[in-house]
mmCIF file of C-alpha atoms in Angstrom:
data_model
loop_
_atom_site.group_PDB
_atom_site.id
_atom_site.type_symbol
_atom_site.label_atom_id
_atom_site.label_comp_id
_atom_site.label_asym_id
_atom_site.label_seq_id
_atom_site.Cartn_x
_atom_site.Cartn_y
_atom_site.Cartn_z
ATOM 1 C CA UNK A 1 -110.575 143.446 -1.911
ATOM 2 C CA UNK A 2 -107.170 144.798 -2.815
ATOM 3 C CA UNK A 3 -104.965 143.102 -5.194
ATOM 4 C CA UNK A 4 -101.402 142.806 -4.375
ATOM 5 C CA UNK A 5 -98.793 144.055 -6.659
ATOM 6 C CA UNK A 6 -95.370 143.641 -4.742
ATOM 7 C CA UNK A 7 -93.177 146.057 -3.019
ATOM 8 C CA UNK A 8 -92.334 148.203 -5.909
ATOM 9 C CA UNK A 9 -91.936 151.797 -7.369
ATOM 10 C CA UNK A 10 -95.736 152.775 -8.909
ATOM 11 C CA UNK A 11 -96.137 156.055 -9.038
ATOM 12 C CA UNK A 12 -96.400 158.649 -11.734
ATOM 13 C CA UNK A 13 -94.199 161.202 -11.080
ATOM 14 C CA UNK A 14 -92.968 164.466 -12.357
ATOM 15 C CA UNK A 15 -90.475 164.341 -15.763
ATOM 16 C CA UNK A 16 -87.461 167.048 -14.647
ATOM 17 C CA UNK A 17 -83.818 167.150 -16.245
ATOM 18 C CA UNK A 18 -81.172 167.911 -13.720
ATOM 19 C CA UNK A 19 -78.235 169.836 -15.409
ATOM 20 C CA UNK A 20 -74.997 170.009 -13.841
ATOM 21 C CA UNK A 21 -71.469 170.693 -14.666
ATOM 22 C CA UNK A 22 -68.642 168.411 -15.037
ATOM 23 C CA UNK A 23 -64.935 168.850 -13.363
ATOM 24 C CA UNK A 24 -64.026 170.017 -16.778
ATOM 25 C CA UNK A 25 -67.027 172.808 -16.953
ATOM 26 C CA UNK A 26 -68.964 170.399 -19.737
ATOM 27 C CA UNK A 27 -72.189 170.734 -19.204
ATOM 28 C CA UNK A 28 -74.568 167.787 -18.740
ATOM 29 C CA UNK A 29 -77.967 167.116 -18.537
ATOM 30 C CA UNK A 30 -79.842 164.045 -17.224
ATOM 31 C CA UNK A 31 -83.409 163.236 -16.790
ATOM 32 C CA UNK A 32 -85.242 162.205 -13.553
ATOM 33 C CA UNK A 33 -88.583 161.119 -12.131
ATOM 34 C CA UNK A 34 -87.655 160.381 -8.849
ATOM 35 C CA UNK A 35 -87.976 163.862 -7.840
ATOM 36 C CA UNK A 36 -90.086 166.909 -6.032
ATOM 37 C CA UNK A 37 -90.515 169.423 -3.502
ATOM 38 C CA UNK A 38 -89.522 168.352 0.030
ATOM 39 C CA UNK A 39 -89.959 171.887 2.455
ATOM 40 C CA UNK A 40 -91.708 175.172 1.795
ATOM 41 C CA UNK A 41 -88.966 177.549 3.895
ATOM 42 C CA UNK A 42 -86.694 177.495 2.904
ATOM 43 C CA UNK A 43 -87.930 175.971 -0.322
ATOM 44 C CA UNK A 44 -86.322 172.976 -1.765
ATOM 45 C CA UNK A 45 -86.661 170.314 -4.323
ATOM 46 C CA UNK A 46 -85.575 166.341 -3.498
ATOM 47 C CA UNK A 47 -83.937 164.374 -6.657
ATOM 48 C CA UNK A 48 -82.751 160.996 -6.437
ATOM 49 C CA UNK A 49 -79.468 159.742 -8.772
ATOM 50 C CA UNK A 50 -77.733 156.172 -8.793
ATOM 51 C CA UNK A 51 -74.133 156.805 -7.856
ATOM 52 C CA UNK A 52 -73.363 155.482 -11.591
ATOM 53 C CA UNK A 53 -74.496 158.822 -13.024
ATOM 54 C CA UNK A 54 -72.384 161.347 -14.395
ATOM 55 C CA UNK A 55 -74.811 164.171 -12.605
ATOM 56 C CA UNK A 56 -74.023 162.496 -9.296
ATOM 57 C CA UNK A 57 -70.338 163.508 -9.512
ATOM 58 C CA UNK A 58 -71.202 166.774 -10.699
ATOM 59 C CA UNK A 59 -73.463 167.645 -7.580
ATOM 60 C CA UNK A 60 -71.054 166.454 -5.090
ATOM 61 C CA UNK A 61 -68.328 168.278 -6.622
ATOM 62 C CA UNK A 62 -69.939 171.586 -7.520
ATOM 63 C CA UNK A 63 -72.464 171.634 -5.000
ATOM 64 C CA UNK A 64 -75.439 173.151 -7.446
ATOM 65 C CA UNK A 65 -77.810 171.945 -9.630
ATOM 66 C CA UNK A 66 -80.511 172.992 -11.933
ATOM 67 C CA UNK A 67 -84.124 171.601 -13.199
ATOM 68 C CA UNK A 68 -85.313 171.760 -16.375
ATOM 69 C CA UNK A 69 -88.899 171.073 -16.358
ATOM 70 C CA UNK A 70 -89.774 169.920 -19.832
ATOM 71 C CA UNK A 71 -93.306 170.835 -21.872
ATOM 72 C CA UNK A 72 -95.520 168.560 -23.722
ATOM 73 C CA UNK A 73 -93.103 169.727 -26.724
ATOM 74 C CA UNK A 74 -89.556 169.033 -25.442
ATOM 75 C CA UNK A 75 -90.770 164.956 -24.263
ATOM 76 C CA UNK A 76 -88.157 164.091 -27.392
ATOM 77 C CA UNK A 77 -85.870 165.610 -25.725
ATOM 78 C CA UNK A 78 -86.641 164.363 -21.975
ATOM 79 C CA UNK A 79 -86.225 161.182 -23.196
ATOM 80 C CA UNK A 80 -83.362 161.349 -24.613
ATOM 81 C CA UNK A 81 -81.480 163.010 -21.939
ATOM 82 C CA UNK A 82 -82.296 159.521 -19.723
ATOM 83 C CA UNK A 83 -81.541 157.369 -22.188
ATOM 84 C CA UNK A 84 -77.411 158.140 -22.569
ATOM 85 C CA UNK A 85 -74.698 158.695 -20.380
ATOM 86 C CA UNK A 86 -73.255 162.134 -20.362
ATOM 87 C CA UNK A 87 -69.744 160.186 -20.323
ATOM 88 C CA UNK A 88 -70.087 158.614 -23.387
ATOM 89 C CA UNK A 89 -71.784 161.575 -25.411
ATOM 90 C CA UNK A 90 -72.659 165.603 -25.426
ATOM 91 C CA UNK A 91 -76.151 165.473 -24.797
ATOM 92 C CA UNK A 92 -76.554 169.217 -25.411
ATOM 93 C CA UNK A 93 -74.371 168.906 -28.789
ATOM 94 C CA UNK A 94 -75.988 165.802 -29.946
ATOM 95 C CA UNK A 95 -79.787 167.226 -29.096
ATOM 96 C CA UNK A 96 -78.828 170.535 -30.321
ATOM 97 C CA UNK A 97 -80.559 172.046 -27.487
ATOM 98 C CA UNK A 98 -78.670 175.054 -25.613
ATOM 99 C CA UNK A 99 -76.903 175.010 -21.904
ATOM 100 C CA UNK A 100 -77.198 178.520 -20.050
ATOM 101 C CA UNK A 101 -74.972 179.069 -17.009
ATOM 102 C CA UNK A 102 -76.826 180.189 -14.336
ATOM 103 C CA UNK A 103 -75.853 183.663 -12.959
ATOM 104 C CA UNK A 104 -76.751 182.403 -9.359
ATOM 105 C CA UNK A 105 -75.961 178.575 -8.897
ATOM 106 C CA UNK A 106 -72.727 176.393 -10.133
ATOM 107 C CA UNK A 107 -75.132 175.089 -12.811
ATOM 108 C CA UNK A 108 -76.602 174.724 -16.372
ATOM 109 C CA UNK A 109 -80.295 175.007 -17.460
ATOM 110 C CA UNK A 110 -81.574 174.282 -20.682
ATOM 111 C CA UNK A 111 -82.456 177.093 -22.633
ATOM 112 C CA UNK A 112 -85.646 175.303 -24.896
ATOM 113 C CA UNK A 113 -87.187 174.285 -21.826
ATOM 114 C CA UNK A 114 -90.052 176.674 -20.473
ATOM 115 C CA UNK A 115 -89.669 176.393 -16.628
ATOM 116 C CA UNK A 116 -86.308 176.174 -14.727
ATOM 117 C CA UNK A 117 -85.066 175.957 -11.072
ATOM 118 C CA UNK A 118 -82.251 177.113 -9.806
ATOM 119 C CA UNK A 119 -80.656 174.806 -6.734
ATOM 120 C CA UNK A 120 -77.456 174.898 -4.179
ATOM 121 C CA UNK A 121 -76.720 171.737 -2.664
ATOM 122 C CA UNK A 122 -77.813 171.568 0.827
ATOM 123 C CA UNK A 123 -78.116 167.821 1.821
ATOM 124 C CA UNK A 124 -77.197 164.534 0.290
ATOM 125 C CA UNK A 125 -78.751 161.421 2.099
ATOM 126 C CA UNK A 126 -77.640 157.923 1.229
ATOM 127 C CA UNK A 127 -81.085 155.593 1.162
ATOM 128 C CA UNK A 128 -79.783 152.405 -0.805
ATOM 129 C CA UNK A 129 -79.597 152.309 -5.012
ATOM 130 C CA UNK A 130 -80.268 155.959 -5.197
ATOM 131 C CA UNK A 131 -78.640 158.767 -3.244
ATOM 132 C CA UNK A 132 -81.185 161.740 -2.541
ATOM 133 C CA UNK A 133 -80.014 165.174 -3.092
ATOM 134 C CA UNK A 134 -81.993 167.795 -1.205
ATOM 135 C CA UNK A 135 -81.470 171.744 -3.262
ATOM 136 C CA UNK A 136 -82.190 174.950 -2.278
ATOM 137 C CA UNK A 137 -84.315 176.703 -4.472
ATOM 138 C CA UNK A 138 -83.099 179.950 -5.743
ATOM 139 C CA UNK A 139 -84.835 181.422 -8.267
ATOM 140 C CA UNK A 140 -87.251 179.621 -10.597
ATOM 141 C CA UNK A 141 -87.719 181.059 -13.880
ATOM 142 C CA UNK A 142 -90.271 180.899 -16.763
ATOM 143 C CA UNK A 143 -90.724 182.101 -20.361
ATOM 144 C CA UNK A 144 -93.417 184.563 -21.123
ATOM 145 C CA UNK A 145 -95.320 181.824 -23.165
ATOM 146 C CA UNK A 146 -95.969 179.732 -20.080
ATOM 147 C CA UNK A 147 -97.637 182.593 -17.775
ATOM 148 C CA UNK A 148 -100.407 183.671 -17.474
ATOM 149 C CA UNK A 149 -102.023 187.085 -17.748
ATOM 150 C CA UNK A 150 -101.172 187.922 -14.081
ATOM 151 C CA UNK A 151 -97.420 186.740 -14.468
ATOM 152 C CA UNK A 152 -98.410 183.789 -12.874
ATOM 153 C CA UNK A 153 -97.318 180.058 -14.039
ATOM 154 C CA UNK A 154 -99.905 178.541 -15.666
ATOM 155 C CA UNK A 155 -99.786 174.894 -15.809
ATOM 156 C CA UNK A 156 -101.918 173.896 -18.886
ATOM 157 C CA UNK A 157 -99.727 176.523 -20.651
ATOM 158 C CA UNK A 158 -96.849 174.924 -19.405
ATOM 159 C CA UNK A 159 -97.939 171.302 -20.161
ATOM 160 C CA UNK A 160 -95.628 169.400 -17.962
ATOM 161 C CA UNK A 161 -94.600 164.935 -18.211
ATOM 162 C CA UNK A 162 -95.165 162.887 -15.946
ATOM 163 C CA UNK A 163 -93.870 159.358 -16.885
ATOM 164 C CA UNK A 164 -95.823 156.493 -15.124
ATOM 165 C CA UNK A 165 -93.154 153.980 -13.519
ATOM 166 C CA UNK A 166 -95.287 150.684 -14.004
ATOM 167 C CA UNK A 167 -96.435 151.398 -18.067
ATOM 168 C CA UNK A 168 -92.683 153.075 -18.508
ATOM 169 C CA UNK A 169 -94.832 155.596 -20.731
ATOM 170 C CA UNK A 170 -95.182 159.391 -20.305
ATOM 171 C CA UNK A 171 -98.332 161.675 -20.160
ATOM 172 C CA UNK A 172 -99.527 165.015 -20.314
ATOM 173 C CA UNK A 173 -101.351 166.585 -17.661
ATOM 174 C CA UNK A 174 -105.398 167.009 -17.738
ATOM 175 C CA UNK A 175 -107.658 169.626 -17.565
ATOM 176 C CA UNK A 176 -108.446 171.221 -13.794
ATOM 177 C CA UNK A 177 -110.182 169.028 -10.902
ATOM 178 C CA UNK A 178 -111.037 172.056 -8.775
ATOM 179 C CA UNK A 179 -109.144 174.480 -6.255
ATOM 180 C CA UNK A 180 -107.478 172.898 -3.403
ATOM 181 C CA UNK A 181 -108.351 174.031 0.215
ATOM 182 C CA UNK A 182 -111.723 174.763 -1.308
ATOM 183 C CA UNK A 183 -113.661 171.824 -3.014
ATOM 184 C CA UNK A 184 -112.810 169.736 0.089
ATOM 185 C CA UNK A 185 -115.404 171.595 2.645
ATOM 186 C CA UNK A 186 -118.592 170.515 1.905
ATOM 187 C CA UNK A 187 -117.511 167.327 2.711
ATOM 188 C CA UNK A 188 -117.006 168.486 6.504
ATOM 189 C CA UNK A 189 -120.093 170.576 6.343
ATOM 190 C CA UNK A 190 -122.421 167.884 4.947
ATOM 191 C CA UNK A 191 -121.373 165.927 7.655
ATOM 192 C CA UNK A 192 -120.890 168.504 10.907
ATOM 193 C CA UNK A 193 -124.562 168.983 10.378
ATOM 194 C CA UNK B 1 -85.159 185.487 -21.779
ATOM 195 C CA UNK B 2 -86.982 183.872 -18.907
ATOM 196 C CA UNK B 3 -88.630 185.708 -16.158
ATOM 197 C CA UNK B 4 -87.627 185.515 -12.472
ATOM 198 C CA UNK B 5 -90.693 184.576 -10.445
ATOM 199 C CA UNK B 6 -88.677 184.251 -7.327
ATOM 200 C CA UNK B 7 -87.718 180.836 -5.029
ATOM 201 C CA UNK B 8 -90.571 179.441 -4.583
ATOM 202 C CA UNK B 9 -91.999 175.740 -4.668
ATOM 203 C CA UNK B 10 -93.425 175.760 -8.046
ATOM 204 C CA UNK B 11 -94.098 172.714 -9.202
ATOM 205 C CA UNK B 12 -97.264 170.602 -9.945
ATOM 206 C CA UNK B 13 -97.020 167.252 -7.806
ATOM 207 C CA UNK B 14 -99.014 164.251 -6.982
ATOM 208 C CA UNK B 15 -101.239 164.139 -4.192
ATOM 209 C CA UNK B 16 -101.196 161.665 -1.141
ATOM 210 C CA UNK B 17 -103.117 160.862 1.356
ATOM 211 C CA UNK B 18 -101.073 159.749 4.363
ATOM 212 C CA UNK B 19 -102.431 157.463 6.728
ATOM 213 C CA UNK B 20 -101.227 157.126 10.631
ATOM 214 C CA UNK B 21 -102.718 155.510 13.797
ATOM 215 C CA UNK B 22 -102.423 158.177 16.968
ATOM 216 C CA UNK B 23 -100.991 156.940 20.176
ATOM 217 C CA UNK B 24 -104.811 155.784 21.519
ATOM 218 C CA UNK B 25 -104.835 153.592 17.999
ATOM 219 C CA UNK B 26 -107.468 156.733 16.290
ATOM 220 C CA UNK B 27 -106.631 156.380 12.556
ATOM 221 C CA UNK B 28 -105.783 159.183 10.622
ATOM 222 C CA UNK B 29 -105.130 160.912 7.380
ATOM 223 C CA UNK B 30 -103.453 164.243 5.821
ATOM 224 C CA UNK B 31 -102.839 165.221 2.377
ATOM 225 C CA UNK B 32 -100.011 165.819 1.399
ATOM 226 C CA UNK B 33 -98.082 166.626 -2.341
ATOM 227 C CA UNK B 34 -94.275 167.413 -0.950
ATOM 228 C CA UNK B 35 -93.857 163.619 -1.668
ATOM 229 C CA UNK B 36 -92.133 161.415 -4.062
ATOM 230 C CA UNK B 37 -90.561 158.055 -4.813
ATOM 231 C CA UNK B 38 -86.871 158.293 -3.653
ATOM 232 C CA UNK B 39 -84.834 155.055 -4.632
ATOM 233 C CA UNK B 40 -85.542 151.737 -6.362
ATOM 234 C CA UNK B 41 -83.790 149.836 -3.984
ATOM 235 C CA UNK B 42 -85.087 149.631 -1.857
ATOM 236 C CA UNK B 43 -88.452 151.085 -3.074
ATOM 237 C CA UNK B 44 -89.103 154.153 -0.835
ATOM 238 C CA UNK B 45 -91.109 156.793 -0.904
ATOM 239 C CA UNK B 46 -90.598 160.463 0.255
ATOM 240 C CA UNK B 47 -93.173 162.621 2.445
ATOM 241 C CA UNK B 48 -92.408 166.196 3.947
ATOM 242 C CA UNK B 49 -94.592 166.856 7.085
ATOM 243 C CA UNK B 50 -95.107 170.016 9.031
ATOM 244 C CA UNK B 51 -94.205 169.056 12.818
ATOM 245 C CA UNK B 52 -97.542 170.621 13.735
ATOM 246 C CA UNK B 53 -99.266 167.801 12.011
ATOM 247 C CA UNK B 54 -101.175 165.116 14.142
ATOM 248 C CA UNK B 55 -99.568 162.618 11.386
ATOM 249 C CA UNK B 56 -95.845 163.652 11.814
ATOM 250 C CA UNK B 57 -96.196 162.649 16.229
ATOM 251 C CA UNK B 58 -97.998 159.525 14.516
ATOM 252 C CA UNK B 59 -95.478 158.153 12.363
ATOM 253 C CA UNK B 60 -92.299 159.519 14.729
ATOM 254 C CA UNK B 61 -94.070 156.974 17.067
ATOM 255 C CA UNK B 62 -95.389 154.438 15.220
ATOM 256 C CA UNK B 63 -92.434 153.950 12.578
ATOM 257 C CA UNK B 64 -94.792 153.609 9.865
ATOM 258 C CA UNK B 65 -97.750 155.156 7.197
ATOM 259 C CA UNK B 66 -99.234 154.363 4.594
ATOM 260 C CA UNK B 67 -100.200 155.838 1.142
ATOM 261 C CA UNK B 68 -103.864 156.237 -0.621
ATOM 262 C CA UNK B 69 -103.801 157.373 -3.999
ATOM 263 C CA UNK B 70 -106.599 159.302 -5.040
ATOM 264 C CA UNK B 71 -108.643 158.539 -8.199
ATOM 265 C CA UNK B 72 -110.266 162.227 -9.834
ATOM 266 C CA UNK B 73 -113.769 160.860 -7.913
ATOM 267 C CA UNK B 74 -112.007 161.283 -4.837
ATOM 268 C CA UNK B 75 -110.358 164.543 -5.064
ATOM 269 C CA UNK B 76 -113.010 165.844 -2.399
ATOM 270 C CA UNK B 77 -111.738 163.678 0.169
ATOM 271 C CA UNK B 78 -108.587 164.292 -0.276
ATOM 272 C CA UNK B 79 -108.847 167.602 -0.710
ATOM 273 C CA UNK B 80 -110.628 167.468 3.159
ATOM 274 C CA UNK B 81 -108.286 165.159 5.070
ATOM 275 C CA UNK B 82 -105.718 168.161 4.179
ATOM 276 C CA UNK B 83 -108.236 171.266 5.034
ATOM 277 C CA UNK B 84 -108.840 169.880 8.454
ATOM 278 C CA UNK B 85 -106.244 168.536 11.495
ATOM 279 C CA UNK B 86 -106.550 164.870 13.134
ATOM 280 C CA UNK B 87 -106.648 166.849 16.551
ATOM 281 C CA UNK B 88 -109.637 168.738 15.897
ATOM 282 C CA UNK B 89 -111.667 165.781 13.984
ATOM 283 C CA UNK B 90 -112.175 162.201 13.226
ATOM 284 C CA UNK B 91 -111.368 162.733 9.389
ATOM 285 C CA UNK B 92 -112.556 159.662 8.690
ATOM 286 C CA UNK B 93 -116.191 159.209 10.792
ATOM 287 C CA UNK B 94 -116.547 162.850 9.136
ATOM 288 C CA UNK B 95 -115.991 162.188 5.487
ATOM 289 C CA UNK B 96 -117.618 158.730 5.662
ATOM 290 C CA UNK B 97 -114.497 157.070 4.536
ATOM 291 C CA UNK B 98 -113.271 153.503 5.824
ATOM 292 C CA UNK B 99 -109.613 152.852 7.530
ATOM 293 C CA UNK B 100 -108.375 149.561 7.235
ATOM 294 C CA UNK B 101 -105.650 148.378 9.286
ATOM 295 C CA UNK B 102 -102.517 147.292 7.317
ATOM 296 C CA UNK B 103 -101.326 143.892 8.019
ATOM 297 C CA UNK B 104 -98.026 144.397 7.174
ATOM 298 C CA UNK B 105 -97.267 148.335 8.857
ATOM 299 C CA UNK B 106 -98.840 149.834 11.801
ATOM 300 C CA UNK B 107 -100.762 152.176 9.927
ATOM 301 C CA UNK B 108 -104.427 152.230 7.758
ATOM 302 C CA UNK B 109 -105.109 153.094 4.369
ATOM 303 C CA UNK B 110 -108.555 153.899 2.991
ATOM 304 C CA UNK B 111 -110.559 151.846 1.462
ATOM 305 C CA UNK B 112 -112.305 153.769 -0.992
ATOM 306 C CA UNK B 113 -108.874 155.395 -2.332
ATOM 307 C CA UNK B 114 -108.172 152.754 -5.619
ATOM 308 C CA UNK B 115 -104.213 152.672 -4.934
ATOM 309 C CA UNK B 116 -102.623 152.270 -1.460
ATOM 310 C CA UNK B 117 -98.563 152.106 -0.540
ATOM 311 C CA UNK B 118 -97.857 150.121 2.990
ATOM 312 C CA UNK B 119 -94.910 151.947 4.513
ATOM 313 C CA UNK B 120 -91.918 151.307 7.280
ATOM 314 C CA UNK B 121 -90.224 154.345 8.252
ATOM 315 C CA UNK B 122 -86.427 153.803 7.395
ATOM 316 C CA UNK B 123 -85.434 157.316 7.667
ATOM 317 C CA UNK B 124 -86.546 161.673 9.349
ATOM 318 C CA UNK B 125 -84.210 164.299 7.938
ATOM 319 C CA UNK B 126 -85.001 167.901 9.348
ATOM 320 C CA UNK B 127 -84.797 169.982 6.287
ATOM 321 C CA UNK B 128 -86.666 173.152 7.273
ATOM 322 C CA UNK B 129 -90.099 174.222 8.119
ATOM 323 C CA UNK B 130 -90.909 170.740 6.476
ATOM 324 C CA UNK B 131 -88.903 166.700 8.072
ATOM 325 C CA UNK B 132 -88.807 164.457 4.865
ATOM 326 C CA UNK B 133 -89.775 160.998 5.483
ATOM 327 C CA UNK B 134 -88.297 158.176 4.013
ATOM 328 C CA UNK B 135 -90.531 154.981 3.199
ATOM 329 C CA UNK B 136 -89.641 151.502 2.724
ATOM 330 C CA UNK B 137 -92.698 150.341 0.343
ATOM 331 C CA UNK B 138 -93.620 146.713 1.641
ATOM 332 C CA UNK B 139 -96.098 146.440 -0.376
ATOM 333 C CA UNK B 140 -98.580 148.359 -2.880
ATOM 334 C CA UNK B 141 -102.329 146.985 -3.415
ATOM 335 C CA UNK B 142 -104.891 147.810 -5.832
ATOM 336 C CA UNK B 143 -108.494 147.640 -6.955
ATOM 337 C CA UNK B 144 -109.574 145.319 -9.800
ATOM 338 C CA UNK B 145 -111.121 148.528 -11.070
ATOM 339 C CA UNK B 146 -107.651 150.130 -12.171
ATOM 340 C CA UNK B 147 -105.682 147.301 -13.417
ATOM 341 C CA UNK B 148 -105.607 146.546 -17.086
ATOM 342 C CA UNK B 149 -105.676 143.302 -18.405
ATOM 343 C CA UNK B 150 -102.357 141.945 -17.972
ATOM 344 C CA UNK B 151 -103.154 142.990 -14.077
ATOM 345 C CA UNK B 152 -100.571 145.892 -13.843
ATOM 346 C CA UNK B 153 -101.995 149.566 -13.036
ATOM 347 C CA UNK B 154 -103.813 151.476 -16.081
ATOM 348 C CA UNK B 155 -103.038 155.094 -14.857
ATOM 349 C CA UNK B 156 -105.912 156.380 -17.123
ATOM 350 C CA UNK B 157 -108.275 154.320 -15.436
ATOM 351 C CA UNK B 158 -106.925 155.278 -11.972
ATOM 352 C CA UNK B 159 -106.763 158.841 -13.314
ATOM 353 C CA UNK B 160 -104.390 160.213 -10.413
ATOM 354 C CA UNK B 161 -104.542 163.806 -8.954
ATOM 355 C CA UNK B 162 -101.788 166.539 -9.186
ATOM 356 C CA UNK B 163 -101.710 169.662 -7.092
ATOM 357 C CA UNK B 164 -100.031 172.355 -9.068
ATOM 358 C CA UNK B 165 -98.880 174.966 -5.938
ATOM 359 C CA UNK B 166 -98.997 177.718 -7.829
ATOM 360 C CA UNK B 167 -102.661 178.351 -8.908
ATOM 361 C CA UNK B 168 -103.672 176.236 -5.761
ATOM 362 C CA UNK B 169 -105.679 174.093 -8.238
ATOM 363 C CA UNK B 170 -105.629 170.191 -8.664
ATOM 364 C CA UNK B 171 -105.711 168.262 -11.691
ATOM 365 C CA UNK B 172 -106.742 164.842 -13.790
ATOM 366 C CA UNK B 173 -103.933 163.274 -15.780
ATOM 367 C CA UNK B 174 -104.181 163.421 -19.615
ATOM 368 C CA UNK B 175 -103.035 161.369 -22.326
ATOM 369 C CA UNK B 176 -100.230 159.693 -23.600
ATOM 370 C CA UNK B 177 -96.943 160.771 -25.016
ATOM 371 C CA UNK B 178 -95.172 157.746 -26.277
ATOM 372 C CA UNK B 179 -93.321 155.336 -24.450
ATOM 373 C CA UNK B 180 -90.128 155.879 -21.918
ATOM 374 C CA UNK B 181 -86.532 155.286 -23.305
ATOM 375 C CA UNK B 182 -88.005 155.207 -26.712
ATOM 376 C CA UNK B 183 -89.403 158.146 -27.615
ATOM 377 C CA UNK B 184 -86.030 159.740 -27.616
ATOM 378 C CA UNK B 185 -84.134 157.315 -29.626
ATOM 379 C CA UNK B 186 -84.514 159.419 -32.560
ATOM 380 C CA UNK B 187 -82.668 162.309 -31.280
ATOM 381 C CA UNK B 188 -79.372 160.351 -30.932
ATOM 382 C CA UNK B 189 -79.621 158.725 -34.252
ATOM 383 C CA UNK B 190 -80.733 161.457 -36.447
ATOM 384 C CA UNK B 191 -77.337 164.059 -34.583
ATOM 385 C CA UNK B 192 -75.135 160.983 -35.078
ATOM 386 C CA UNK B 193 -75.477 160.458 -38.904
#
């Protein structure tokens, strides 16, 4: 018997940091879980903002945005881009970390983080508290320490957050479960026989 | 320098399993990991479906789904209900698995998954290859098994599953990394002295 918990938010989600430029070209970062992929072709990432946010004037004005996906190492950081307004303070200049202009979207990435994707503005539904930006992907890029020997990402290298909506805490990711469209099909063989 | 590795959907996400009735009242489920939480008020949930899905005709024309979380034990199951399509199987009479019928959305859930969301469809935006779904969560239930003590969700003990796309591999959650909106405090103090 299932326990009821309420209509609320419980997932544990993916940690990324949107960056975005302001009217006046500062850049800004912010971080956000309610977030991920939403179509393969053309590809594209979903990211919900409250209307409050500095980044939420930034997108609708500029039209880009980027994602900064933050390792194991840069959590600090994470953090602290969620926890202050970009109106009040310089998150890069206070953090120390480094904004990059992206050569293809309207956009800053942080340069510290390992994994970055590059976004133009294609939709922007209104579903209540949180408005939900839909990007185009452009270009992702990595650094060298996060792939692996076939140029490939490689996740445990990486070492993405996830932050857990219900404990308010962040973890790491685990070790590998198996491959996917793979260690599913003895479950239809076992059974087709 | 960071590498291009082109624009792609690289990301490593959680993984859903989406539960629909058909139009004869045959439940059904498809994994899915192009899925998210979207806004806070009111709690919703995103899913991106394929039109050539059984489970995209099933919630168009049912208005609702639900949401079964996998625990790591059941990351063969899921890993199935997305290797196979509702038209060509029963998903569940094959795997073994039990639907039970929500009573609060027209949709089942299964009961062997540890963590289940109870959907109304509030929104369908065409985005590409892939419609995005919009969820209002009515409820979310839960077995004793993955609650702590204080009866909200232990993550570790529900040990959820992540689908990283670009390896094709899943994954266990791992440990810790301090607590949301407080890990970062330090930044912003120790830049502001």
């Amino acid at each position: 018997m299932k326990k009821s918990l309420g209509a609320k938010t419980l997932s544990t989600t993916p940690v990324w940091v949107v960056g975005s430029y302001d009217q006046g070209g500062k850049p800004n970062v912010m971080t956000a879980a309610w977030v991920g992929i939403c179509c393969s072709k053309p590809p594209c990432v979903t990211v919900s903002l409250r209307k409050a946010t500095s980044t939420y004037g930034n997108i609708m004005a500029r039209k880009s945005f980027t994602v900064s996906i933050p390792s194991e190492a840069c959590v600090m950081d994470a953090d602290y881009f969620g926890l202050v307004s970009g109106k009040d303070v310089d998150k890069f200049a206070v953090s120390g970390r480094t904004p990059i202009k992206s050569e293809l979207v309207d956009a800053p990435y942080v340069a510290e983080f390992p994994l970055i994707i590059e976004c133009r503005l294609l939709h922007n539904f209104e579903i209540g508290l949180h408005t939900m930006f839909v990007g185009e992907i452009m270009d992702v890029k990595a650094d060298q320490e996060v792939l692996g020997e076939d140029g490939s990402l490689d996740v445990q290298k990486l070492s993405p957050v996830f932050f857990d909506s219900d404990s308010r805490q962040y973890f790491k990711i685990g070790g590998p479960l198996g491959k996917a469209f793979e260690v599913g099909m003895n479950t239809g063989k076992r059974a087709s026989k």
